[in-house]
Amino acid sequence: RRLLTELAAHRVPTALVSASHRQIIDRVLATLGSENFTLTVAGDELERTKPHPDPYLLAAARLGVDPARCAVIEDTATGVAAAEAAGCRVVAVPSLAPIPAAAGRSVVGSLEEVDLAYLRSLITAMH
């Protein structure tokens, strides 16, 4: 919530992109606050979901931004693969299985390590 509040305060467009079905996403939004997201993409709304890049490409298109200017926070290897295939910068916060660091990818132990300045540094580092 801290990060979502910070992003909203700075008018940074945000999307919740999930392989889960819309019914599950709507339950999660009730907790996270749907007002914290510019848009959401659910897995059952696409022909191909993660690990394909389609969900992230759709979110970037709907936000009107280049995927290369998007910072994605992911907790699974499948999600990381999808975001990287879409050309996004990735911050991995491993949940159950470890996710190794790689070019264009940061790995953190907790979302407490991530703020707007951190996300901006990922985008500017590549340009």
XYZ file of C-alpha atoms in Angstrom:
127
model
C 0.000 0.000 0.000
C 2.847 2.398 0.778
C 4.238 2.087 -2.738
C 0.794 2.361 -4.359
C 0.061 5.492 -2.329
C 3.383 7.034 -3.354
C 2.796 6.264 -7.024
C -0.726 7.706 -6.889
C 0.520 10.855 -5.143
C 2.922 11.422 -8.057
C 0.294 10.512 -10.668
C 2.288 7.551 -11.950
C -0.029 5.312 -13.991
C -0.214 1.812 -12.555
C -1.637 -1.465 -13.787
C -2.340 -4.734 -12.029
C -1.404 -7.439 -14.534
C -2.224 -10.966 -13.444
C -2.601 -14.446 -14.883
C -5.436 -14.955 -12.396
C -9.033 -14.748 -13.539
C -11.053 -11.537 -13.244
C -13.075 -12.926 -10.311
C -9.867 -13.348 -8.265
C -8.462 -9.976 -9.371
C -11.612 -8.218 -8.214
C -11.228 -9.784 -4.765
C -7.602 -8.654 -4.590
C -8.624 -5.140 -5.660
C -11.064 -4.980 -2.762
C -8.028 -5.301 -0.472
C -5.477 -3.239 -2.412
C -7.950 -0.563 -3.455
C -9.043 -0.389 -7.081
C -8.495 3.383 -6.913
C -4.753 2.657 -6.771
C -4.708 1.233 -10.304
C -5.226 2.991 -13.605
C -6.209 -0.333 -15.150
C -6.167 -4.071 -14.581
C -5.558 -7.017 -16.898
C -6.768 -10.495 -15.915
C -5.511 -13.755 -17.382
C -8.928 -14.857 -18.616
C -9.240 -11.681 -20.719
C -6.451 -12.702 -23.092
C -5.842 -15.539 -25.500
C -2.301 -15.969 -24.132
C -1.225 -15.062 -20.637
C 2.079 -15.267 -18.773
C 4.787 -16.360 -19.655
C 3.802 -14.747 -22.979
C 4.355 -10.969 -23.129
C 0.743 -10.269 -24.179
C -0.578 -9.126 -20.764
C 2.205 -6.561 -20.342
C 2.021 -5.399 -23.942
C -1.733 -4.868 -23.534
C -1.302 -2.949 -20.274
C 1.390 -0.706 -21.771
C -0.750 -0.049 -24.856
C -3.791 0.810 -22.739
C -1.645 3.134 -20.616
C -0.252 4.672 -23.795
C 3.376 4.025 -22.872
C 6.343 2.237 -24.399
C 6.913 -1.072 -22.548
C 10.601 -0.079 -22.257
C 9.461 2.792 -19.995
C 7.519 0.422 -17.717
C 8.837 -0.933 -14.443
C 7.196 -4.226 -13.535
C 7.163 -5.736 -10.067
C 6.832 -9.519 -10.246
C 6.925 -12.363 -7.732
C 7.168 -15.398 -10.043
C 9.580 -16.591 -12.725
C 6.662 -16.888 -15.158
C 5.703 -13.254 -14.596
C 9.314 -12.134 -14.897
C 9.609 -13.984 -18.224
C 6.440 -12.300 -19.523
C 7.522 -8.805 -18.485
C 11.011 -9.218 -19.911
C 9.631 -10.621 -23.186
C 7.474 -7.469 -23.407
C 10.590 -5.314 -23.047
C 9.837 -4.001 -19.544
C 12.290 -3.399 -16.706
C 11.669 -5.918 -13.935
C 11.926 -5.838 -10.176
C 11.598 -9.387 -8.893
C 10.324 -9.912 -5.362
C 10.501 -13.714 -5.116
C 7.613 -15.320 -3.262
C 7.942 -19.114 -3.236
C 10.757 -19.892 -5.663
C 14.012 -17.951 -6.027
C 14.467 -15.664 -9.028
C 18.072 -14.961 -10.053
C 19.340 -11.507 -10.938
C 19.910 -10.884 -14.645
C 20.568 -8.046 -17.081
C 17.656 -5.608 -16.961
C 16.283 -7.260 -13.818
C 16.654 -6.334 -10.173
C 15.920 -8.741 -7.353
C 14.876 -7.424 -3.939
C 13.964 -9.212 -0.744
C 10.903 -7.106 -0.017
C 8.714 -4.371 -1.453
C 10.008 -2.231 1.417
C 13.139 -1.797 -0.727
C 11.141 -0.296 -3.611
C 9.942 3.289 -3.935
C 9.325 5.734 -6.767
C 12.957 6.876 -6.870
C 14.100 3.254 -7.181
C 11.658 2.567 -10.036
C 12.672 5.742 -11.851
C 16.345 4.789 -11.551
C 15.628 1.517 -13.388
C 14.064 3.350 -16.309
C 16.700 6.087 -16.561
C 19.552 3.566 -16.245
C 18.625 2.052 -19.586
C 18.246 5.301 -21.545
